[in-house]
Amino acid sequence: MTYNPLGKKIEQSKLKEGSTSWKSPSNIALVKYWGKHGNQLPRNASISFTLDTAHTQTEIKFYPKEDNELIEMEFFFEGEKNIAFGTKIRNYLEGNRNYFPWITQLALIISSTNSFPHSSGIASSASSMSALIMCLMDIESQFQGEPLSVKKASFLSRLASGSASRSLYPQLSIWGAHPNIEHSNDLFAISYENQVDSVFADFHDDILIVSAKEKSVSSTAGHKLMEENIYASSRYEQANHHLEELIKAMKKGDLKTFGEIVESEAMTLHALMMCSNPSYILMEPNTLNIIREIRAFRQRTNHPVFFTLDAGPNIHMLYPSDLFDEVVSFTEEYLLAYCLDGKIIRDKVGQGPKKI
Ligand code: DP6
């Protein structure tokens, strides 16, 4: 597959000031992307639920400026100028200016807020990068008069953060080439909406916050450690096999197999961290306490309630919507004590980015 959506300059006479604002969700991987190569290419295919509540809202105000080939931008996070994240965005734009040649014709003021608390330990690169890209794509579309391409937005989000490529579509997204999944490819994610049993259309994901500390090892560093991990090649095979089996189970509405695969993916991700060189652990004691409680609850009730983990200590508790009331009581009785200040984000499968 080749896809290289290079951009073009804006016609001088069309330049004018304006603004755009987008809200874009986070996502939770069911089969994990862990290991990459080249320019943000995944070592295996991954699939995720698009979330609803956990999102970033970004606004870009733009003003015409002299095209001196310099990028002019300022970045504000939660109302305050943020140099670290601003530098990350600037580096991204510098490195990818072929896709945004018009970026030097406009001065940008970018402002972002997250729906989840800043220090909740929730991964924000997927929502923040996809929200930023949707704004940039919208500016391009306003000036070029062409409809915004979600495929291009996914491609450009991937270049910013791999998992961000999957936040662009409703319900379910797949990123990474898989021999048995039509249209799947490494360059951009594809939608998998409405292709599985309807029980997953409004699946719940309660994010149990165990710790809000900054991760000791970033995802980018974690991906890099996979290059030397002795289990890497069998992991990539396992992931592709899991994806195929997971999709079959989801099509049938087979929640038991769904849960087995999703939990195995979470455990494998963290096992890979533990056996990296240097080894590291991102789970906390309360991560294990919650896993134990969820498994015990499942055994007691036979209810399909499962967990998964991101690259961090917080638990994503996944279950069908009809169990909501029961899971809320279970959470209050058994899990709340393990959460940092009782913090839980009650999320569910969502519909993808929205223009504000
Ligand atoms: C564990 O997308 O954050 O959440 O491409 O370096 O930005 P970069 O990595 P990132 O990695 C996410 C890893 C994961 C699994 C997943 O979301 O698939």
Short mmCIF file of N, CA, C and O in Angstrom, two decimals, residues 84-156:
data_model
loop_
_atom_site.label_atom_id
_atom_site.label_comp_id
_atom_site.label_asym_id
_atom_site.label_seq_id
_atom_site.Cartn_x
_atom_site.Cartn_y
_atom_site.Cartn_z
N ALA A 84 6.54 22.80 26.97
CA ALA A 84 6.95 21.42 26.66
C ALA A 84 6.08 20.82 25.55
O ALA A 84 6.58 20.30 24.55
N PHE A 85 4.77 20.96 25.71
CA PHE A 85 3.89 20.37 24.71
C PHE A 85 3.92 21.18 23.41
O PHE A 85 3.86 20.62 22.32
N GLY A 86 4.08 22.50 23.56
CA GLY A 86 4.21 23.37 22.38
C GLY A 86 5.41 22.97 21.54
O GLY A 86 5.33 22.94 20.31
N THR A 87 6.51 22.62 22.20
CA THR A 87 7.72 22.21 21.47
C THR A 87 7.46 20.90 20.75
O THR A 87 7.90 20.69 19.61
N LYS A 88 6.72 20.01 21.40
CA LYS A 88 6.40 18.72 20.77
C LYS A 88 5.60 18.95 19.47
O LYS A 88 5.87 18.34 18.43
N ILE A 89 4.63 19.85 19.55
CA ILE A 89 3.79 20.13 18.36
C ILE A 89 4.63 20.80 17.27
O ILE A 89 4.55 20.43 16.10
N ARG A 90 5.46 21.76 17.69
CA ARG A 90 6.31 22.46 16.71
C ARG A 90 7.23 21.45 16.00
O ARG A 90 7.35 21.46 14.77
N ASN A 91 7.84 20.55 16.76
CA ASN A 91 8.73 19.54 16.16
C ASN A 91 7.96 18.65 15.18
O ASN A 91 8.46 18.30 14.11
N TYR A 92 6.75 18.31 15.58
CA TYR A 92 5.91 17.49 14.69
C TYR A 92 5.66 18.23 13.37
O TYR A 92 5.81 17.68 12.28
N LEU A 93 5.28 19.52 13.49
CA LEU A 93 4.96 20.30 12.28
C LEU A 93 6.21 20.50 11.42
O LEU A 93 6.15 20.40 10.19
N GLU A 94 7.34 20.76 12.08
CA GLU A 94 8.61 20.92 11.34
C GLU A 94 8.93 19.65 10.56
O GLU A 94 9.26 19.68 9.38
N GLY A 95 8.81 18.52 11.25
CA GLY A 95 9.18 17.23 10.66
C GLY A 95 8.21 16.77 9.57
O GLY A 95 8.54 15.91 8.76
N ASN A 96 7.00 17.34 9.58
CA ASN A 96 5.99 16.87 8.63
C ASN A 96 5.46 18.01 7.76
O ASN A 96 4.31 17.98 7.31
N ARG A 97 6.30 19.01 7.50
CA ARG A 97 5.77 20.19 6.79
C ARG A 97 5.36 19.89 5.34
O ARG A 97 4.58 20.64 4.77
N ASN A 98 5.84 18.79 4.78
CA ASN A 98 5.38 18.39 3.44
C ASN A 98 3.88 18.19 3.40
O ASN A 98 3.23 18.36 2.37
N TYR A 99 3.34 17.76 4.55
CA TYR A 99 1.89 17.51 4.61
C TYR A 99 1.11 18.78 4.93
O TYR A 99 -0.09 18.82 4.77
N PHE A 100 1.82 19.78 5.47
CA PHE A 100 1.18 21.05 5.84
C PHE A 100 1.98 22.22 5.27
O PHE A 100 2.43 23.08 6.03
N PRO A 101 2.18 22.30 3.94
CA PRO A 101 3.03 23.38 3.41
C PRO A 101 2.46 24.75 3.70
O PRO A 101 3.20 25.75 3.69
N TRP A 102 1.15 24.84 3.96
CA TRP A 102 0.49 26.11 4.23
C TRP A 102 0.73 26.61 5.65
O TRP A 102 0.36 27.73 6.00
N ILE A 103 1.37 25.76 6.46
CA ILE A 103 1.50 26.09 7.89
C ILE A 103 2.31 27.37 8.09
O ILE A 103 2.12 28.09 9.08
N THR A 104 3.19 27.72 7.12
CA THR A 104 4.00 28.93 7.28
C THR A 104 3.29 30.17 6.73
O THR A 104 3.83 31.27 6.78
N GLN A 105 2.06 30.00 6.22
CA GLN A 105 1.29 31.16 5.75
C GLN A 105 0.37 31.71 6.85
O GLN A 105 -0.28 32.73 6.67
N LEU A 106 0.29 30.96 7.96
CA LEU A 106 -0.62 31.34 9.04
C LEU A 106 0.11 31.32 10.38
O LEU A 106 0.98 30.46 10.60
N ALA A 107 -0.26 32.25 11.26
CA ALA A 107 0.21 32.16 12.66
C ALA A 107 -0.89 31.47 13.44
O ALA A 107 -2.08 31.76 13.24
N LEU A 108 -0.52 30.51 14.29
CA LEU A 108 -1.53 29.71 15.00
C LEU A 108 -1.49 29.93 16.51
O LEU A 108 -0.41 29.96 17.11
N ILE A 109 -2.67 30.08 17.10
CA ILE A 109 -2.77 30.04 18.57
C ILE A 109 -3.59 28.79 18.88
O ILE A 109 -4.76 28.69 18.52
N ILE A 110 -2.94 27.82 19.53
CA ILE A 110 -3.58 26.53 19.80
C ILE A 110 -3.89 26.44 21.29
O ILE A 110 -3.01 26.67 22.12
N SER A 111 -5.15 26.12 21.61
CA SER A 111 -5.53 25.98 23.03
C SER A 111 -6.21 24.64 23.22
O SER A 111 -7.11 24.28 22.46
N SER A 112 -5.81 23.93 24.27
CA SER A 112 -6.31 22.58 24.49
C SER A 112 -6.76 22.37 25.93
O SER A 112 -6.14 22.92 26.85
N THR A 113 -7.81 21.57 26.11
CA THR A 113 -8.19 21.15 27.47
C THR A 113 -8.56 19.67 27.41
O THR A 113 -9.04 19.18 26.39
N ASN A 114 -8.33 18.98 28.51
CA ASN A 114 -8.71 17.56 28.60
C ASN A 114 -9.95 17.43 29.47
O ASN A 114 -10.11 18.17 30.45
N SER A 115 -10.81 16.46 29.16
CA SER A 115 -12.00 16.23 29.98
C SER A 115 -11.61 15.54 31.28
O SER A 115 -12.28 15.64 32.28
N PHE A 116 -10.51 14.81 31.23
CA PHE A 116 -10.08 14.08 32.43
C PHE A 116 -9.05 14.91 33.17
O PHE A 116 -8.34 15.71 32.55
N PRO A 117 -8.95 14.73 34.49
CA PRO A 117 -8.02 15.57 35.24
C PRO A 117 -6.60 15.43 34.70
O PRO A 117 -6.18 14.34 34.32
N HIS A 118 -5.91 16.56 34.66
CA HIS A 118 -4.56 16.62 34.10
C HIS A 118 -3.66 15.53 34.69
O HIS A 118 -2.90 14.88 34.00
N SER A 119 -3.80 15.32 36.00
CA SER A 119 -2.87 14.40 36.66
C SER A 119 -3.50 13.03 36.92
O SER A 119 -3.15 12.37 37.87
N SER A 120 -4.44 12.62 36.08
CA SER A 120 -5.11 11.35 36.37
C SER A 120 -4.31 10.16 35.87
O SER A 120 -4.68 9.02 36.09
N GLY A 121 -3.18 10.40 35.20
CA GLY A 121 -2.38 9.29 34.72
C GLY A 121 -2.97 8.66 33.47
O GLY A 121 -2.51 7.63 33.00
N ILE A 122 -4.01 9.27 32.91
CA ILE A 122 -4.62 8.73 31.69
C ILE A 122 -3.79 9.17 30.49
O ILE A 122 -3.44 10.33 30.37
N ALA A 123 -3.51 8.21 29.62
CA ALA A 123 -2.73 8.52 28.42
C ALA A 123 -3.49 9.55 27.60
O ALA A 123 -4.67 9.38 27.34
N SER A 124 -2.85 10.63 27.25
CA SER A 124 -3.59 11.67 26.55
C SER A 124 -3.10 11.90 25.12
O SER A 124 -3.64 12.71 24.42
N SER A 125 -2.06 11.15 24.69
CA SER A 125 -1.53 11.46 23.37
C SER A 125 -2.54 11.12 22.27
O SER A 125 -2.62 11.83 21.28
N ALA A 126 -3.34 10.07 22.45
CA ALA A 126 -4.30 9.69 21.40
C ALA A 126 -5.35 10.79 21.21
O ALA A 126 -5.61 11.21 20.08
N SER A 127 -5.92 11.28 22.32
CA SER A 127 -6.96 12.30 22.18
C SER A 127 -6.35 13.65 21.79
O SER A 127 -6.88 14.35 20.94
N SER A 128 -5.21 14.01 22.40
CA SER A 128 -4.68 15.34 22.13
C SER A 128 -4.16 15.44 20.70
O SER A 128 -4.39 16.44 20.02
N MET A 129 -3.46 14.40 20.24
CA MET A 129 -2.91 14.48 18.88
C MET A 129 -4.01 14.41 17.83
O MET A 129 -3.97 15.12 16.82
N SER A 130 -5.02 13.57 18.07
CA SER A 130 -6.08 13.47 17.05
C SER A 130 -6.91 14.76 17.02
O SER A 130 -7.34 15.20 15.95
N ALA A 131 -7.11 15.40 18.20
CA ALA A 131 -7.86 16.67 18.21
C ALA A 131 -7.08 17.75 17.45
O ALA A 131 -7.66 18.50 16.65
N LEU A 132 -5.78 17.79 17.67
CA LEU A 132 -4.93 18.77 16.97
C LEU A 132 -5.00 18.55 15.45
O LEU A 132 -5.20 19.49 14.67
N ILE A 133 -4.88 17.28 15.05
CA ILE A 133 -4.87 16.99 13.60
C ILE A 133 -6.24 17.31 12.98
O ILE A 133 -6.31 17.82 11.86
N MET A 134 -7.33 17.01 13.69
CA MET A 134 -8.64 17.34 13.13
C MET A 134 -8.76 18.85 12.91
O MET A 134 -9.32 19.30 11.90
N CYS A 135 -8.23 19.65 13.84
CA CYS A 135 -8.26 21.12 13.65
C CYS A 135 -7.45 21.51 12.42
O CYS A 135 -7.90 22.30 11.59
N LEU A 136 -6.24 20.93 12.30
CA LEU A 136 -5.38 21.28 11.15
C LEU A 136 -6.04 20.88 9.83
O LEU A 136 -6.03 21.62 8.84
N MET A 137 -6.63 19.67 9.83
CA MET A 137 -7.31 19.20 8.61
C MET A 137 -8.50 20.08 8.27
O MET A 137 -8.83 20.30 7.10
N ASP A 138 -9.17 20.58 9.31
CA ASP A 138 -10.33 21.44 9.10
C ASP A 138 -9.91 22.79 8.50
O ASP A 138 -10.57 23.32 7.60
N ILE A 139 -8.77 23.32 8.97
CA ILE A 139 -8.26 24.58 8.41
C ILE A 139 -7.95 24.35 6.92
O ILE A 139 -8.35 25.12 6.05
N GLU A 140 -7.25 23.24 6.65
CA GLU A 140 -6.91 22.93 5.26
C GLU A 140 -8.16 22.85 4.40
O GLU A 140 -8.23 23.41 3.31
N SER A 141 -9.16 22.16 4.93
CA SER A 141 -10.39 21.98 4.17
C SER A 141 -11.12 23.33 3.95
O SER A 141 -11.66 23.58 2.88
N GLN A 142 -11.09 24.21 4.98
CA GLN A 142 -11.71 25.54 4.82
C GLN A 142 -11.06 26.31 3.67
O GLN A 142 -11.74 26.96 2.88
N PHE A 143 -9.73 26.22 3.57
CA PHE A 143 -9.03 27.00 2.53
C PHE A 143 -9.02 26.32 1.16
O PHE A 143 -9.07 26.98 0.14
N GLN A 144 -8.91 24.99 1.16
CA GLN A 144 -8.79 24.30 -0.13
C GLN A 144 -10.17 23.96 -0.71
O GLN A 144 -10.26 23.50 -1.85
N GLY A 145 -11.21 24.10 0.13
CA GLY A 145 -12.56 23.83 -0.36
C GLY A 145 -12.83 22.36 -0.63
O GLY A 145 -13.75 22.00 -1.36
N GLU A 146 -12.00 21.49 -0.05
CA GLU A 146 -12.23 20.04 -0.21
C GLU A 146 -12.71 19.46 1.11
O GLU A 146 -12.32 19.97 2.16
N PRO A 147 -13.55 18.39 1.07
CA PRO A 147 -14.01 17.83 2.34
C PRO A 147 -12.85 17.25 3.15
O PRO A 147 -11.87 16.77 2.58
N LEU A 148 -13.00 17.32 4.45
CA LEU A 148 -11.97 16.81 5.35
C LEU A 148 -11.86 15.29 5.20
O LEU A 148 -12.87 14.59 5.24
N SER A 149 -10.63 14.80 5.00
CA SER A 149 -10.45 13.35 4.84
C SER A 149 -10.03 12.72 6.16
O SER A 149 -8.97 13.03 6.71
N VAL A 150 -10.89 11.82 6.67
CA VAL A 150 -10.59 11.16 7.96
C VAL A 150 -9.41 10.21 7.79
O VAL A 150 -8.60 10.04 8.71
N LYS A 151 -9.30 9.64 6.61
CA LYS A 151 -8.17 8.74 6.32
C LYS A 151 -6.84 9.52 6.44
O LYS A 151 -5.89 9.05 7.07
N LYS A 152 -6.83 10.71 5.86
CA LYS A 152 -5.62 11.54 5.95
C LYS A 152 -5.38 11.95 7.40
O LYS A 152 -4.24 11.96 7.88
N ALA A 153 -6.46 12.26 8.12
CA ALA A 153 -6.32 12.64 9.54
C ALA A 153 -5.73 11.49 10.34
O ALA A 153 -4.89 11.69 11.22
N SER A 154 -6.13 10.26 10.02
CA SER A 154 -5.60 9.10 10.74
C SER A 154 -4.12 8.91 10.40
O SER A 154 -3.28 8.66 11.28
N PHE A 155 -3.78 9.07 9.13
CA PHE A 155 -2.38 8.98 8.68
C PHE A 155 -1.51 9.99 9.43
O PHE A 155 -0.45 9.65 9.96
N LEU A 156 -2.00 11.25 9.49
CA LEU A 156 -1.20 12.30 10.14
C LEU A 156 -1.17 12.15 11.66
O LEU A 156 -0.18 12.48 12.31
#
